[in-house]
XYZ file of C-alpha atoms in Angstrom:
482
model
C -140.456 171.287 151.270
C -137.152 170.617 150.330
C -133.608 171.165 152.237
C -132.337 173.280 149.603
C -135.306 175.292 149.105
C -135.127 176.377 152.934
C -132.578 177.319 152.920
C -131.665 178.871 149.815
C -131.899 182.564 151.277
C -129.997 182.054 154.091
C -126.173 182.404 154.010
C -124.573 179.458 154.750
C -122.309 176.772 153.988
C -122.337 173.136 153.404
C -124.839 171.512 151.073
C -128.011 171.158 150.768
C -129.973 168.718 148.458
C -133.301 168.109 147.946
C -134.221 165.727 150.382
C -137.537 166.705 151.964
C -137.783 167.865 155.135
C -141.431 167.530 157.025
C -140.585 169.228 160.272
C -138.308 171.990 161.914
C -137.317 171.626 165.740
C -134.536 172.850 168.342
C -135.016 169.946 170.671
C -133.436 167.093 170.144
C -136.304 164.895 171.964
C -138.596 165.577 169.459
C -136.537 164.964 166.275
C -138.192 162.024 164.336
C -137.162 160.640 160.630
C -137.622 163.443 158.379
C -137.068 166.534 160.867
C -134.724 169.022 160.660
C -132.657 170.001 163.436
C -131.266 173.573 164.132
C -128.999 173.924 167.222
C -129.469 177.015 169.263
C -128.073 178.312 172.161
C -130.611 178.224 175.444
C -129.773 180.668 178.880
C -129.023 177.272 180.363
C -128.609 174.492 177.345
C -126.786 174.687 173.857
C -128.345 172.621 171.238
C -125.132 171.811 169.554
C -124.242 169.789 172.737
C -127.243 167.234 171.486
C -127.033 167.234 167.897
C -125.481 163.540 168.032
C -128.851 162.896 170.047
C -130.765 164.614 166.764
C -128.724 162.486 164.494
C -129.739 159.045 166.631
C -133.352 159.943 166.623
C -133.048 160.266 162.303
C -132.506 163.725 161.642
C -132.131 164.336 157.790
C -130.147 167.333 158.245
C -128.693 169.467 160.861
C -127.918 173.824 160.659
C -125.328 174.972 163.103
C -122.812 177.433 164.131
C -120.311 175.428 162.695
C -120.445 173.084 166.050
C -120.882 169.810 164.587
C -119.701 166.498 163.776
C -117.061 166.521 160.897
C -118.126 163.873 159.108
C -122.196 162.542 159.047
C -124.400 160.843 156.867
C -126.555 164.004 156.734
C -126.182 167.314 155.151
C -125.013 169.897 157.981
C -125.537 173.420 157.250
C -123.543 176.043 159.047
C -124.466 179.717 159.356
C -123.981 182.041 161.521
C -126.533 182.625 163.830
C -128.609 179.927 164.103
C -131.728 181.467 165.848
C -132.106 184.015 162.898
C -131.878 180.837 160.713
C -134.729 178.980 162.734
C -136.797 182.294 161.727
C -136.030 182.495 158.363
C -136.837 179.021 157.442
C -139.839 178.232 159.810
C -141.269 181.235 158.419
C -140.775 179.373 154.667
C -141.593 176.397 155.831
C -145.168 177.232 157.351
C -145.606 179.766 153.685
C -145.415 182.711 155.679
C -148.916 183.180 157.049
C -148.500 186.508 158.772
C -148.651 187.789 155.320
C -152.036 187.300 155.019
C -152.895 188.275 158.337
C -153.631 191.546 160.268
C -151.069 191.144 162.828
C -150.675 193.676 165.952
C -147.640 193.298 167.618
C -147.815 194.464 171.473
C -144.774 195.345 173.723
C -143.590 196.672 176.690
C -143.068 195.667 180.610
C -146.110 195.936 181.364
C -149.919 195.740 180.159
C -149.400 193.397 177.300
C -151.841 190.612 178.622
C -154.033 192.822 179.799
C -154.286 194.839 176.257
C -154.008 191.719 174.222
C -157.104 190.426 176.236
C -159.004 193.373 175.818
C -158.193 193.959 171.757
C -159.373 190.022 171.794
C -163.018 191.711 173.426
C -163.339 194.200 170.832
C -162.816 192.714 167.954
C -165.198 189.734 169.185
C -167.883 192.315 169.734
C -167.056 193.570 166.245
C -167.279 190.546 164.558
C -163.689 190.737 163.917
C -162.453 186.778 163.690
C -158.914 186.911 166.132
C -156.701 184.965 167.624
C -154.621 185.609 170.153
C -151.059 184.434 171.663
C -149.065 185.273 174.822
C -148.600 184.666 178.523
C -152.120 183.193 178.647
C -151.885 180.788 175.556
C -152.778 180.763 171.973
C -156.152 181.396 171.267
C -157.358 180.112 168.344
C -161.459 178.561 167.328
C -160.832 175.829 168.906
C -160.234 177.321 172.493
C -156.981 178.553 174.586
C -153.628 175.966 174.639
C -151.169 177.196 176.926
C -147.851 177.509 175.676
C -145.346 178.182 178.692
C -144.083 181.192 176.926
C -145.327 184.643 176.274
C -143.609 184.476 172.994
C -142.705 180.848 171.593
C -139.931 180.099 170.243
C -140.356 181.114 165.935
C -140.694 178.034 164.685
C -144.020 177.594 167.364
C -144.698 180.775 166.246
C -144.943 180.229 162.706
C -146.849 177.186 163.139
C -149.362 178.665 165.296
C -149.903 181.897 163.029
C -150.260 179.241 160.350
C -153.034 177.425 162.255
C -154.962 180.601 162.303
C -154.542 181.378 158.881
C -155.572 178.122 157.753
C -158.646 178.446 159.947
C -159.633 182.105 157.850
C -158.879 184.146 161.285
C -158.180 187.521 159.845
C -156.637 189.425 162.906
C -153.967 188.499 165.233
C -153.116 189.858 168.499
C -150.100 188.686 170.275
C -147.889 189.877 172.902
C -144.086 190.246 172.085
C -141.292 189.824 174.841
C -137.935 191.803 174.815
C -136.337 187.955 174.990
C -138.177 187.177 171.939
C -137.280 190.164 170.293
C -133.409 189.673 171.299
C -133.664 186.321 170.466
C -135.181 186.250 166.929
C -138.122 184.787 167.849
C -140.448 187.211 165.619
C -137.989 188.571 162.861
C -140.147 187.010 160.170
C -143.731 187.853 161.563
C -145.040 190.600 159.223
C -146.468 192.958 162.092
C -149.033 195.734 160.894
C -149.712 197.449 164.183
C -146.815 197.850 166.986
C -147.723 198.869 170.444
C -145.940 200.123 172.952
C -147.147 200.286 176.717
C -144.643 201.113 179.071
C -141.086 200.198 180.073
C -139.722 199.960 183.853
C -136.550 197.990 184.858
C -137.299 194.181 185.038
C -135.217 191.310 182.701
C -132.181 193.226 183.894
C -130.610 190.102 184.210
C -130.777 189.256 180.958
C -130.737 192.700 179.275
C -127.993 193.981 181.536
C -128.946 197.529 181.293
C -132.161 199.526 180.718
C -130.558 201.165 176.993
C -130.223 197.431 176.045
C -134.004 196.375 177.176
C -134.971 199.531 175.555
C -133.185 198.397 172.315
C -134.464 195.065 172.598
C -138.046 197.101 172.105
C -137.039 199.084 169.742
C -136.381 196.233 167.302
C -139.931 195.744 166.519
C -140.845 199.464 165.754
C -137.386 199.387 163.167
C -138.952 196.890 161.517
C -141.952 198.444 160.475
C -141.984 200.048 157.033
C -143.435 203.478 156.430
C -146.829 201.123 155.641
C -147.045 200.554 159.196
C -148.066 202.173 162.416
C -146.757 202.634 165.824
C -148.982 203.277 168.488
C -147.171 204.566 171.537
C -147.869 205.301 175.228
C -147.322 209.273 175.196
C -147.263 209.328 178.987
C -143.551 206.878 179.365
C -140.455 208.314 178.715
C -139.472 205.834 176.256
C -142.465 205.578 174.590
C -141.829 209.618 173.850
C -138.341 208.417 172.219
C -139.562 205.585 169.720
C -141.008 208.406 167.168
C -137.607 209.875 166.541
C -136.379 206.286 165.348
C -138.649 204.963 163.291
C -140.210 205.094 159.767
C -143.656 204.004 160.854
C -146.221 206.295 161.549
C -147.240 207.062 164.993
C -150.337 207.513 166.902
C -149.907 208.071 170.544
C -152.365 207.304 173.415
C -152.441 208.468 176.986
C -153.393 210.078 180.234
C -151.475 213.155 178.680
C -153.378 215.758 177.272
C -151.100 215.804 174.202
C -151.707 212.202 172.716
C -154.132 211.425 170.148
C -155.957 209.302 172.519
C -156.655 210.779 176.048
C -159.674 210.575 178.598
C -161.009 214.187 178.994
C -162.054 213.000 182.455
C -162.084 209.744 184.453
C -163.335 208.195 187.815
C -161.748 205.190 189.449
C -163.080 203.114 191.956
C -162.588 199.299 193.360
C -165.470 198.341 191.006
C -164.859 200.023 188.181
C -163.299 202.561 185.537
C -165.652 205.139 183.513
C -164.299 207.867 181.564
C -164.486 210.663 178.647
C -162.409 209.312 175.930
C -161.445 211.959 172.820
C -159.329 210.821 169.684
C -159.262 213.895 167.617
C -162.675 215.458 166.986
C -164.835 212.011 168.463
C -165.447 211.613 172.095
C -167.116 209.098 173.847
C -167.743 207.586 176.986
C -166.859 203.607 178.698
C -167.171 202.538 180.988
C -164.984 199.219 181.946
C -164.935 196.432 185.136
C -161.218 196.751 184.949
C -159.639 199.194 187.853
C -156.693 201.231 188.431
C -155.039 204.231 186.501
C -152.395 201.552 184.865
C -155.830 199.452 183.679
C -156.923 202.606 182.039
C -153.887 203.185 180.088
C -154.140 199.237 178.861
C -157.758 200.168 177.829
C -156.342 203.369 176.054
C -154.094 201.352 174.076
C -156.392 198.509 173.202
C -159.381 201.380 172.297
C -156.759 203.395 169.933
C -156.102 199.972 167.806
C -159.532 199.262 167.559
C -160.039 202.863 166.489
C -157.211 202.475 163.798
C -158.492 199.557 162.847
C -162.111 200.911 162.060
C -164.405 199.453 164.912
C -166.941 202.075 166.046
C -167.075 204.197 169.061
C -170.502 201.806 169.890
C -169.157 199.055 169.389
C -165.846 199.833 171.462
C -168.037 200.970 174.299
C -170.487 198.062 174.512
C -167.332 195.614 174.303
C -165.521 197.175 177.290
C -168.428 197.225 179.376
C -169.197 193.468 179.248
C -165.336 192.952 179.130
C -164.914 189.484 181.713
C -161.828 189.962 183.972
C -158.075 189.624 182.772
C -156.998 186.136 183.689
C -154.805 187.006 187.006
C -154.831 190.223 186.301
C -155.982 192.093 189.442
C -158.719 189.169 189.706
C -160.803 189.253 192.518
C -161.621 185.665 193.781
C -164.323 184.507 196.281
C -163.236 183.456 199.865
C -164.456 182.412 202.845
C -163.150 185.186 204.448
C -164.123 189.059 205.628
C -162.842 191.851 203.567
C -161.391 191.311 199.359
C -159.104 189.146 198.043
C -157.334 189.700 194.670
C -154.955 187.622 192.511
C -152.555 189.575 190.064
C -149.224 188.638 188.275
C -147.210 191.816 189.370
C -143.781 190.644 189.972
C -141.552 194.106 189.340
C -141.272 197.168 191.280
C -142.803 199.214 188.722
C -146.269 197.241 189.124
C -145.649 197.060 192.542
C -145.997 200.475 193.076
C -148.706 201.341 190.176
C -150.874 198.446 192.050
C -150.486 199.312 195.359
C -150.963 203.493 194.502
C -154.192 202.245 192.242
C -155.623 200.204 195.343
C -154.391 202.684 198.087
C -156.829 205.666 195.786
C -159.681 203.344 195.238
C -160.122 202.501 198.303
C -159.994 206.331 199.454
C -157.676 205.427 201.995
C -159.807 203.617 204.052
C -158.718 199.505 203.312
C -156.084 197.796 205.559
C -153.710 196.554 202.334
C -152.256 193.028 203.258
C -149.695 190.833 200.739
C -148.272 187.806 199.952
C -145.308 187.750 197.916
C -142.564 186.510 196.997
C -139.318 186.369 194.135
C -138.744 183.827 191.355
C -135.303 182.203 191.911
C -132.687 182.745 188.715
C -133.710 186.205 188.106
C -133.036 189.530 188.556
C -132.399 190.145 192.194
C -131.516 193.539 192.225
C -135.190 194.079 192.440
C -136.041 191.866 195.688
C -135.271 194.286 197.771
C -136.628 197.124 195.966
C -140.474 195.172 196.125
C -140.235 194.602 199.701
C -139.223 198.305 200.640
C -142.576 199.367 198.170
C -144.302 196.614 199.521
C -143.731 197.645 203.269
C -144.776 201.595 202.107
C -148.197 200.622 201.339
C -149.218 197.086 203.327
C -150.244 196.743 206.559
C -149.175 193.301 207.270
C -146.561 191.188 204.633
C -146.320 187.878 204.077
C -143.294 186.485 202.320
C -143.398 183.466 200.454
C -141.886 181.684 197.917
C -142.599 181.953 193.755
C -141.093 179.780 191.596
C -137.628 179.517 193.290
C -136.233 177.133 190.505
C -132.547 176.216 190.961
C -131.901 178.697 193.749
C -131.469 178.769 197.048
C -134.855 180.078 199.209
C -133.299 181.051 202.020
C -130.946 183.320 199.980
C -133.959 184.707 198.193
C -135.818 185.396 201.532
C -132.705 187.391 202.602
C -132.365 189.907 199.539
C -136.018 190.135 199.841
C -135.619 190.583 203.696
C -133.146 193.453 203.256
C -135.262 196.197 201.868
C -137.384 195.984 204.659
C -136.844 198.584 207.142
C -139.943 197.577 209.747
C -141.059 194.322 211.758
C -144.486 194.205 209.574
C -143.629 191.343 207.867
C -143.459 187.134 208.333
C -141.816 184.448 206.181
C -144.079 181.194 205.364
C -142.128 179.360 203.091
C -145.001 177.383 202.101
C -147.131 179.148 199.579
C -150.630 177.801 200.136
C -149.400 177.897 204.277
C -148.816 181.657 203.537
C -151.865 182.300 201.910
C -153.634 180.240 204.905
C -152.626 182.656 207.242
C -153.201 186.113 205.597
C -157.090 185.040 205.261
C -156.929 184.053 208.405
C -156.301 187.850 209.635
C -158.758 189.421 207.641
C -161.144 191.734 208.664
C -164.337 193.901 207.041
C -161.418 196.322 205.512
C -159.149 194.221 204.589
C -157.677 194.023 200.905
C -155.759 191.137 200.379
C -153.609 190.776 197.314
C -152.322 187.840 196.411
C -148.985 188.454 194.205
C -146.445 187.129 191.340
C -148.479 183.464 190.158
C -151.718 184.987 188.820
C -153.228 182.205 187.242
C -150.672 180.148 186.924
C -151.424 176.523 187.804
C -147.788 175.273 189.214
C -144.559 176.216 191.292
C -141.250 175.515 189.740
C -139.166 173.900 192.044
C -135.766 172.868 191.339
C -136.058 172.060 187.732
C -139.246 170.595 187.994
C -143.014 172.128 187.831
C -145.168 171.024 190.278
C -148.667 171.308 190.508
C -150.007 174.590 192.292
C -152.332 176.978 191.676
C -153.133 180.299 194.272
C -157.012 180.386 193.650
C -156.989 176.788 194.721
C -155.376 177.694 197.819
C -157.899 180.712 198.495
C -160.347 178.605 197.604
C -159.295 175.357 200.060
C -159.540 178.120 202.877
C -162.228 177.280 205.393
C -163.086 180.399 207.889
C -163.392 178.777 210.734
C -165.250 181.724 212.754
């Protein structure tokens, strides 16, 4: 595709001729002759400080903010927001494939995973081709590639959705992140199906505010036309609110009564969730491997798509009761050890407190709740404390550890954590594996061990590098000595 035909519904300035352009990137490193290069700003790096790096590695044209050299062999193309650019023209450049796609969009601070993975179940069991893409990778035929985002940047996006096109998958699910959202990652991804799960302080450090992360969200249900559908958590307050802004229609889901979606009856347990689902006049019953109240409402959100999206109550109900376990996702994992050990991802207080509640009930009472924990580094620290002091209401013994402390400093981590504890119940092992170690160590017959903030993931980042790290290798390197 040519340089002017990119951009030739964009505004901009400077101009473009019709040299052909055979790849779109942000980073520098990766320009090659041929590639164009569009500067964006990062949280921590501005692209415009390395478009003379683009240029050296044979760039054939540049788009900027207007930061760039004055004079350059190469066409340089200013507008004025760059990211929205990126969208705009990756989505050209890769012929829009979300166009010819089923695409369900899923949002919210919590649950998106989780519902992504299960809609990815259902519509396997329904012989429904999908792909999928978020915090776990991109699913596609050919397997899962991890990405390092839940939602790429758009030109990975594009490309991605264009690799599933290409390969005839008719139905995409893939999880949507208030950065992305703020940060134009998805403008130009024709969504057919919104959903909303929940939203609960967390990216506060980004967002500023909850009525900007709440905007942020809101983004993607504005964009729908009056084609499109909405389907909406009934039982969060700000899933009541998105109705009264939109143009889409809406479908709610929920433990309340009221929503189109609701169980007429459920029972929980540590093994297990079965309930009475009813969506207008059809009821029928699942039953599900997945646990806790907050699993059901992910299930509840993933069962009204399928529903919208014509998959039978049979089908839905033999797909959630072979579903495999969410990647990470309150994952229980083998050990040499008395009592249970689980792995999950929570890493807000919100979780926090819908795990610990959820495990508290299932248990009846009767488990002695033990944690490891800890806080990513260059994020939101106003909820440190806040985990600990839910942490300490629920555990018997705490273990504090680190999680990804990045660029900042540990110890000052351990001490916000530190300060919303108001008991002795808790020790600090610096050393995450070390930590884990010793909280298997003290395990007994009724001991529930969770495991929290990595999930799955297989590395710590320290400093500004990831190193290699994974918690089920460290449960699993345990040896009970008794």
């Amino acid at each position: 595709m040519t340089l002017q035909e990119l951009v030739k519904n964009i505004p901009h300035k400077g101009r473009a001729d019709n040299r052909e352009i055979s790849a779109i990137t942000y980073d520098s490193r990766k320009v090659k002759p041929g590639t164009l290069f569009v500067a964006i700003a990062g949280i921590q790096t501005d692209g415009h400080d390395y478009i003379p790096q683009a240029i050296k590695n044979g760039a054939a044209a540049i788009i900027s903010n207007g930061r760039s050299p004055k004079s350059s062999n190469i066409p340089v193309i200013q507008v004025k927001d760059p990211r929205s650019a990126l969208s705009h023209i990756s989505a050209d450049f890769y012929h829009n494939p979300s166009e010819n796609m089923f695409v369900i969009g899923v949002t919210g601070t919590n649950g998106k995973t989780s519902i992504t993975h299960i809609l990815y179940h259902i519509f396997q069991k329904a012989e429904l081709s999908c792909g999928t893409l978020g915090t776990l990778g991109f699913q596609s035929p050919s397997g899962m590639m991890s990405t390092g985002f839940t939602t790429p940047e758009s030109v990975e996006v594009q490309q991605m959705l264009q690799t599933l096109n290409t390969a005839g998958v008719k139905n995409v699910v893939m999880e949507i992140s208030s950065h992305a959202l703020a940060l134009h990652r998805v403008d130009d991804v024709d969504v057919d199906i919104a959903v909303f799960s929940n939203l609960t302080p967390e990216h506060l450090d980004f967002h500023k505010n909850m009525d900007n992360y709440f905007q942020s969200k809101l983004k993607l249900f504005e964009s729908l036309s009056s084609r499109k559908l909405a389907v909406v958590n009934l039982d969060d307050v700000y899933g009541k609110q998105i109705g009264r802004h939109i143009s889409a229609k809406v479908s709610t889901f929920g433990l309340d009564k009221r929503a189109k979606l609701h169980p007429v009856h459920y029972t929980l347990s540590l093994d297990q969730t079965v309930s009475l689902l009813k969506s207008g006049k059809v009821e029928f019953e699942i039953c599900c491997p997945l646990i806790g109240s907050y699993n059901l409402s992910n299930i509840l959100a993933a069962v009204a798509v399928s529903l919208e999206r014509g998959v039978s109550p049979n089908i839905i109900q033999s797909a959630l009761n072979t579903l495999p376990p969410v990647p990470g996702r309150m994952e229980k994992i083998d050990a040499d050890c008395n009592g249970k050990v689980f792995i999950d991802y929570a890493h807000t207080p919100d979780a926090y407190e819908k795990l610990f509640k959820s495990v508290l009930d299932l248990s009846g009472g009767d488990g002695a709740i033990k944690i490891v924990f800890g806080c990513g580094g260059d994020r939101d620290a106003s909820k440190r404390s806040k985990m600990a002091a839910i942490a300490e209401q629920y555990a018997a013994d705490i273990v504090v550890t680190n999680d990804n402390p990045r660029t900042e400093n540990q110890k000052d981590i351990f001490a916000q954590i530190l300060s919303g504890f108001k008991q002795d119940t808790h020790q600090v092992i610096p050393d995450r594996k070390e930590a884990i170690h010793t909280a298997l160590q003290s395990m007994s017959d009724d001991s529930i061990l969770l495991i929290l903030g990595k999930g799955r993931e297989n590395y710590q980042i320290m400093g500004t590098e990831k190193v290699k790290y994974s918690d089920i290798e460290s449960i699993k390197s345990f040896t009970n000595a008794d």
